[in-house]
Backbone as a chain_set.jsonl record, in Angstrom:
{"seq": "XXXXXXXXXXXXXXXXXXXXXXXXXXXXXXXXXXXXXXXXXXXXXXXXXXXXXXXXXXXXXXXXXXXXXXXXXXXXXXXXXXXXXXXXXXXXXXXXXXXXXXXXXXXXXXXXXXXXXXXXXXXXXX", "coords": {"N": [[230.39, 216.273, 64.947], [232.696, 217.716, 63.775], [233.178, 219.379, 65.917], [234.157, 217.573, 67.914], [236.341, 216.434, 66.602], [238.021, 218.59, 66.316], [238.617, 219.17, 68.9], [240.898, 219.945, 71.41], [241.273, 218.415, 73.828], [240.245, 215.851, 73.069], [242.272, 215.16, 70.974], [244.437, 215.113, 72.465], [243.665, 213.018, 74.086], [243.516, 210.956, 72.342], [246.218, 210.768, 71.351], [247.312, 209.932, 73.761], [246.278, 207.353, 74.054], [247.69, 206.053, 72.022], [250.234, 206.092, 73.134], [249.598, 204.325, 75.351], [248.862, 201.979, 74.099], [251.217, 201.277, 73.179], [252.767, 200.838, 75.583], [251.457, 198.445, 76.273], [252.295, 196.703, 74.373], [255.027, 196.793, 74.904], [255.23, 195.438, 77.317], [254.178, 192.885, 76.409], [256.071, 192.147, 74.764], [258.252, 191.262, 76.33], [257.982, 188.456, 76.602], [258.348, 187.408, 74.135], [260.473, 185.921, 71.77], [263.896, 186.998, 71.586], [266.273, 188.495, 69.462], [269.645, 188.609, 68.564], [272.613, 189.926, 67.147], [276.038, 190.123, 66.899], [279.422, 191.111, 65.957], [282.895, 190.906, 64.892], [285.975, 191.914, 63.802], [289.446, 191.166, 63.313], [292.583, 192.352, 62.711], [295.833, 191.774, 61.989], [299.23, 192.731, 61.505], [300.793, 190.8, 59.053], [299.504, 188.571, 59.585], [296.64, 186.498, 58.706], [293.402, 188.033, 58.284], [290.821, 187.758, 61.006], [287.592, 186.975, 61.227], [284.561, 187.243, 63.035], [281.384, 186.259, 63.946], [278.41, 186.518, 65.905], [275.569, 185.082, 66.4], [272.427, 185.167, 68.394], [269.842, 183.954, 70.315], [267.201, 184.415, 72.593], [264.789, 183.524, 75.035], [262.051, 184.062, 77.315], [260.073, 182.48, 79.436], [256.759, 181.941, 80.744], [256.801, 180.782, 83.181], [259.268, 181.764, 84.075], [261.503, 180.649, 83.244], [264.51, 181.239, 81.593], [265.779, 180.842, 78.346], [268.404, 180.471, 76.285], [270.355, 180.516, 73.242], [273.392, 180.62, 71.689], [275.784, 181.243, 69.154], [279.054, 180.991, 67.926], [280.588, 181.178, 65.3], [283.82, 180.88, 63.572], [284.372, 182.864, 60.984], [286.492, 183.189, 59.129], [288.241, 180.907, 58.61], [286.471, 178.655, 58.837], [286.613, 177.019, 60.917], [286.636, 176.182, 64.59], [283.952, 176.334, 65.643], [281.436, 177.28, 67.826], [278.723, 176.45, 70.037], [276.474, 177.676, 72.434], [274.085, 176.627, 74.762], [271.935, 177.814, 77.025], [270.02, 177.349, 79.858], [268.142, 178.874, 82.426], [266.675, 179.008, 85.56], [265.025, 180.705, 87.878], [264.799, 179.891, 91.294], [264.006, 180.808, 93.894], [263.21, 183.526, 93.901], [260.675, 185.305, 92.08], [259.227, 183.222, 90.92], [257.146, 181.097, 88.962], [254.084, 181.47, 87.007], [252.098, 183.269, 87.871], [253.76, 185.396, 89.192], [255.579, 186.082, 87.142], [254.034, 186.861, 85.031], [252.742, 189.018, 85.97], [253.357, 191.853, 85.363], [252.62, 192.025, 82.63], [249.963, 191.377, 82.788], [248.956, 193.375, 84.422], [249.423, 195.552, 82.57], [247.605, 194.857, 80.646], [245.246, 195.104, 82.033], [245.487, 197.785, 82.716], [245.225, 198.867, 80.107], [242.548, 198.389, 79.463], [241.29, 199.972, 81.311], [242.327, 202.552, 80.401], [240.891, 202.62, 77.973], [238.283, 202.772, 78.923], [238.444, 205.265, 80.13], [238.853, 207.001, 78.002], [236.489, 206.662, 76.563], [234.946, 207.831, 78.536], [235.778, 210.431, 78.546], [234.835, 211.229, 75.968], [232.206, 211.187, 76.286], [231.655, 213.027, 78.177], [232.458, 215.423, 76.901], [230.471, 215.556, 74.901]], "CA": [[231.712, 215.564, 64.664], [233.73, 218.589, 63.793], [233.54, 219.918, 67.417], [234.894, 216.416, 68.425], [237.599, 216.272, 65.708], [239.045, 219.775, 66.624], [238.637, 219.416, 70.295], [242.165, 219.543, 71.947], [241.151, 217.388, 74.769], [240.067, 214.619, 72.422], [243.365, 214.955, 70.186], [245.351, 214.696, 73.475], [243.153, 211.536, 74.549], [244.015, 209.93, 71.302], [247.735, 210.491, 71.4], [247.651, 209.244, 75.068], [245.916, 205.982, 73.677], [248.82, 205.463, 71.221], [251.287, 205.691, 74.262], [249.022, 203.209, 76.274], [249.012, 200.841, 73.422], [252.802, 200.902, 73.167], [253.114, 200.367, 76.755], [251.002, 197.102, 76.396], [253.237, 195.984, 73.514], [256.402, 196.571, 75.587], [255.042, 194.39, 78.346], [253.947, 191.682, 75.755], [257.422, 191.952, 74.104], [259.1, 190.536, 77.365], [257.865, 187.003, 76.587], [258.64, 186.843, 72.927], [261.956, 185.645, 71.324], [264.651, 188.224, 71.456], [267.302, 188.143, 68.698], [270.83, 189.5, 68.607], [273.802, 189.702, 66.226], [277.336, 190.843, 67.123], [280.46, 190.65, 65.034], [284.134, 191.515, 65.088], [287.126, 191.629, 62.705], [290.647, 191.426, 63.88], [293.656, 192.563, 61.656], [297.163, 192.041, 62.509], [300.179, 192.698, 60.342], [301.526, 189.785, 58.792], [298.594, 187.496, 59.731], [295.425, 186.507, 58.046], [292.34, 188.616, 59.06], [289.95, 186.844, 61.578], [286.296, 187.405, 61.289], [283.788, 186.369, 63.965], [279.898, 186.572, 64.11], [277.805, 185.838, 67.135], [274.03, 185.26, 66.629], [272.002, 184.7, 69.711], [268.307, 183.988, 70.446], [266.712, 184.097, 73.904], [263.25, 183.477, 75.305], [261.648, 184.106, 78.636], [258.836, 181.711, 79.563], [255.762, 182.423, 81.778], [257.153, 180.361, 84.626], [260.401, 182.497, 84.674], [262.736, 180.114, 82.738], [265.194, 181.96, 80.511], [266.51, 179.959, 77.576], [269.23, 181.115, 75.215], [271.074, 179.803, 72.234], [274.32, 181.464, 70.986], [276.748, 180.572, 68.342], [280.272, 181.789, 67.708], [281.461, 180.58, 64.311], [284.901, 181.766, 62.959], [284.023, 183.016, 59.531], [287.736, 183.274, 58.263], [288.678, 179.59, 58.079], [285.558, 177.651, 58.98], [286.899, 176.179, 62.08], [286.349, 176.61, 65.777], [282.57, 176.719, 65.847], [280.938, 176.93, 69.211], [277.395, 176.8, 70.313], [276.094, 177.51, 73.871], [272.774, 176.543, 74.986], [271.812, 178.174, 78.434], [268.701, 177.378, 80.633], [268.28, 179.464, 83.791], [265.365, 179.014, 86.169], [265.202, 181.259, 89.24], [264.081, 179.031, 92.282], [263.628, 181.407, 95.013], [262.565, 184.763, 93.609], [260.189, 185.355, 90.823], [258.956, 181.863, 90.344], [255.751, 180.838, 88.447], [253.477, 182.403, 85.912], [251.534, 184.3, 88.616], [254.616, 186.385, 89.436], [256.407, 186.546, 86.055], [253.148, 187.508, 84.007], [251.981, 190.155, 86.589], [253.601, 193.075, 84.688], [251.888, 191.882, 81.577], [248.495, 191.421, 83.169], [248.738, 194.795, 84.791], [249.415, 196.194, 81.476], [246.254, 194.549, 80.012], [244.265, 195.931, 82.824], [245.516, 199.335, 82.351], [244.684, 199.205, 78.629], [241.081, 198.412, 79.586], [241.095, 201.167, 82.113], [242.501, 203.677, 79.496], [239.756, 202.7, 76.995], [237.151, 203.476, 79.582], [238.71, 206.765, 80.376], [238.824, 207.625, 76.762], [235.086, 206.745, 76.383], [234.285, 208.827, 79.432], [236.016, 211.903, 78.059], [234.145, 211.46, 74.817], [230.823, 211.296, 76.735], [231.802, 214.249, 78.894], [232.408, 216.489, 76.02], [229.308, 215.493, 74.143]], "C": [[232.898, 216.654, 64.45], [234.199, 219.3, 65.067], [234.359, 218.779, 67.969], [236.328, 216.33, 67.868], [238.525, 217.42, 66.034], [239.209, 220.021, 67.983], [240.232, 218.946, 70.701], [242.412, 218.457, 73.011], [241.136, 215.94, 74.099], [241.372, 214.297, 71.59], [244.35, 214.43, 71.248], [245.114, 213.211, 73.944], [243.689, 210.605, 73.549], [245.357, 209.698, 71.28], [248.078, 209.723, 72.679], [247.263, 207.688, 74.693], [247.075, 205.317, 72.955], [249.885, 205.068, 72.24], [250.775, 204.541, 75.014], [249.293, 202.037, 75.441], [250.426, 200.349, 73.273], [253.193, 200.307, 74.307], [252.707, 198.836, 76.963], [252.093, 196.277, 75.538], [254.544, 195.786, 74.168], [256.126, 195.446, 76.521], [254.766, 192.974, 77.641], [255.29, 191.146, 75.224], [258.395, 191.097, 75.14], [259.095, 189.021, 77.045], [258.067, 186.554, 74.967], [260.135, 186.627, 72.685], [262.725, 186.933, 71.074], [265.964, 187.869, 70.572], [268.39, 189.065, 68.724], [271.899, 189.001, 67.635], [274.965, 190.601, 66.556], [278.439, 190.269, 66.217], [281.777, 191.409, 65.378], [285.185, 191.071, 63.947], [288.592, 192.003, 63.392], [291.795, 191.387, 62.763], [295.082, 192.71, 62.459], [298.2, 191.823, 61.424], [300.91, 191.398, 60.207], [300.718, 188.3, 59.132], [297.197, 187.624, 58.867], [294.361, 186.979, 58.954], [291.433, 187.532, 59.778], [288.631, 187.627, 61.618], [285.341, 186.575, 62.146], [282.321, 187.029, 63.988], [279.281, 185.814, 65.117], [276.212, 185.954, 67.106], [273.63, 184.744, 67.889], [270.543, 184.937, 69.652], [267.999, 183.656, 72.079], [265.334, 184.303, 74.067], [263.119, 183.234, 76.856], [260.311, 183.48, 78.736], [257.914, 182.292, 80.65], [256.146, 181.923, 83.16], [258.511, 180.945, 85.026], [261.644, 181.836, 83.992], [263.266, 181.006, 81.47], [265.977, 180.977, 79.65], [267.182, 180.829, 76.52], [270.104, 180.208, 74.541], [272.019, 180.702, 71.623], [275.353, 180.774, 70.243], [277.948, 181.429, 68.117], [281.045, 181.102, 66.652], [282.613, 181.576, 63.887], [284.555, 181.64, 61.425], [285.39, 182.936, 58.631], [288.206, 181.904, 57.767], [287.767, 178.475, 58.362], [285.85, 176.739, 60.092], [286.524, 176.824, 63.51], [284.924, 177.143, 65.978], [282.102, 176.284, 67.107], [279.664, 177.372, 69.334], [277.081, 176.565, 71.714], [274.592, 177.548, 74.037], [272.607, 176.674, 76.554], [270.342, 178.1, 78.861], [268.74, 177.887, 82.043], [266.934, 179.521, 84.345], [265.575, 179.545, 87.654], [264.322, 180.419, 90.247], [263.405, 179.816, 93.37], [262.764, 182.707, 94.911], [261.958, 184.778, 92.151], [259.695, 184.011, 90.033], [257.456, 181.707, 90.089], [255.073, 181.892, 87.672], [252.593, 183.511, 86.703], [252.406, 185.558, 88.786], [255.151, 186.817, 88.241], [255.189, 187.157, 84.977], [252.336, 188.562, 84.763], [252.239, 191.487, 85.925], [252.689, 193.133, 83.434], [250.351, 192.018, 81.819], [248.145, 192.806, 83.734], [248.676, 195.775, 83.551], [248.176, 196.049, 80.575], [245.254, 195.049, 80.676], [244.229, 197.332, 82.63], [245.053, 199.645, 81.118], [243.172, 199.093, 78.791], [240.663, 199.745, 80.347], [241.213, 202.481, 81.222], [241.346, 203.758, 78.356], [238.537, 203.215, 77.608], [237.247, 204.973, 79.84], [238.518, 207.565, 79.175], [237.345, 207.755, 76.347], [234.41, 207.707, 77.292], [234.461, 210.156, 79.014], [235.168, 212.228, 76.858], [232.704, 211.843, 75.321], [230.711, 212.615, 77.475], [231.763, 215.623, 77.998], [231.128, 216.654, 75.178], [228.058, 215.953, 75.102]], "O": [[233.997, 216.428, 64.957], [235.341, 219.722, 65.251], [235.377, 219.143, 68.558], [237.32, 216.18, 68.581], [239.74, 217.227, 66.028], [239.877, 220.991, 68.34], [240.709, 217.854, 70.394], [243.428, 217.768, 73.107], [241.858, 215.021, 74.486], [241.604, 213.093, 71.486], [245.031, 213.433, 71.007], [246.0, 212.381, 74.148], [244.261, 209.567, 73.881], [245.767, 208.541, 71.196], [249.032, 208.945, 72.69], [248.038, 206.821, 75.097], [247.411, 204.166, 73.231], [250.381, 203.941, 72.255], [251.626, 203.711, 75.336], [249.91, 201.098, 75.943], [250.726, 199.155, 73.252], [253.912, 199.31, 74.237], [253.389, 198.069, 77.642], [252.673, 195.301, 76.014], [255.149, 194.723, 74.026], [256.879, 194.475, 76.451], [255.102, 191.957, 78.246], [255.59, 189.952, 75.229], [259.233, 190.32, 74.685], [260.127, 188.37, 77.209], [257.928, 185.372, 74.653], [260.954, 187.175, 73.422], [262.227, 187.845, 70.414], [266.689, 186.964, 70.985], [268.156, 190.262, 68.892], [272.033, 187.806, 67.368], [274.809, 191.819, 66.472], [278.386, 189.118, 65.783], [281.75, 192.425, 66.072], [285.138, 190.002, 63.339], [288.766, 193.088, 63.947], [291.876, 190.427, 61.996], [295.352, 193.545, 63.322], [298.108, 190.931, 60.581], [301.572, 190.943, 61.14], [301.21, 187.183, 58.973], [296.768, 188.696, 58.439], [294.255, 186.576, 60.112], [291.28, 186.454, 59.204], [288.595, 188.796, 62.0], [285.299, 185.352, 62.016], [282.183, 188.25, 64.045], [279.519, 184.615, 65.259], [275.644, 186.844, 67.738], [274.354, 183.947, 68.487], [270.041, 185.901, 69.075], [268.546, 182.724, 72.67], [264.704, 185.114, 73.388], [263.816, 182.469, 77.523], [259.404, 183.996, 78.083], [258.383, 183.127, 81.423], [255.854, 182.559, 84.173], [258.946, 180.712, 86.154], [262.742, 182.375, 84.125], [262.546, 181.384, 80.545], [266.827, 180.288, 80.214], [266.605, 181.765, 75.966], [270.581, 179.229, 75.116], [271.523, 181.628, 70.981], [275.799, 179.722, 70.7], [277.772, 182.648, 68.132], [282.062, 180.48, 66.958], [282.465, 182.797, 63.842], [284.479, 180.589, 60.788], [285.291, 182.617, 57.446], [288.54, 181.771, 56.59], [288.193, 177.337, 58.162], [285.257, 175.661, 60.126], [286.118, 177.986, 63.52], [284.732, 178.271, 66.43], [282.276, 175.134, 67.511], [279.327, 178.468, 68.886], [277.325, 175.478, 72.239], [273.92, 178.425, 73.494], [273.054, 175.806, 77.304], [269.502, 178.755, 78.245], [269.427, 177.249, 82.842], [266.046, 180.047, 83.676], [266.203, 178.902, 88.495], [263.127, 180.289, 89.981], [262.278, 179.482, 93.734], [261.811, 182.944, 95.653], [262.586, 184.356, 91.18], [259.771, 183.82, 88.82], [256.622, 182.129, 90.891], [255.452, 183.064, 87.688], [252.404, 184.598, 86.157], [251.919, 186.668, 88.568], [255.254, 188.041, 88.161], [255.568, 187.946, 84.111], [251.303, 188.985, 84.244], [251.296, 192.277, 85.927], [252.055, 194.159, 83.189], [249.627, 192.703, 81.098], [247.05, 193.304, 83.476], [247.9, 196.73, 83.573], [247.773, 196.97, 79.864], [244.298, 195.478, 80.032], [243.212, 197.994, 82.421], [244.452, 200.711, 80.985], [242.544, 199.883, 78.087], [239.752, 200.464, 79.936], [240.356, 203.363, 81.277], [240.956, 204.837, 77.91], [237.795, 203.984, 76.998], [236.298, 205.754, 79.771], [238.067, 208.708, 79.257], [236.947, 208.803, 75.839], [233.425, 208.343, 76.917], [233.551, 210.984, 79.057], [234.786, 213.387, 76.694], [232.094, 212.763, 74.776], [229.671, 213.264, 77.366], [231.175, 216.655, 78.32], [230.765, 217.767, 74.799], [226.912, 215.979, 74.653]]}, "num_chains": 1, "name": "protein.A"}
């Protein structure tokens, strides 16, 4: 066990596994809700300051539909609230779960390959 623990090839392989797991997480993150928040403040001499905040949420589905909801409330006087709901569906390119989930499925397959490579490295050293 000490020989395996201090082996630089094994340490390198373990670090590579961390990178591989992160790559899978990045591919999975594409289909999770994405949140955003932006804001602004406007100051003009002789006028009341104007504060704006714009939260936004977007989601990409397996069939390629991109849904987003954004709001732009005026925080200074409580008026002029705007909400935008957007749905976008590509019809000619990138349509369907087979095409849209390909990168995630490739990442899952690569994760399995990387597990087998690590197992093979362990067996080759022993």
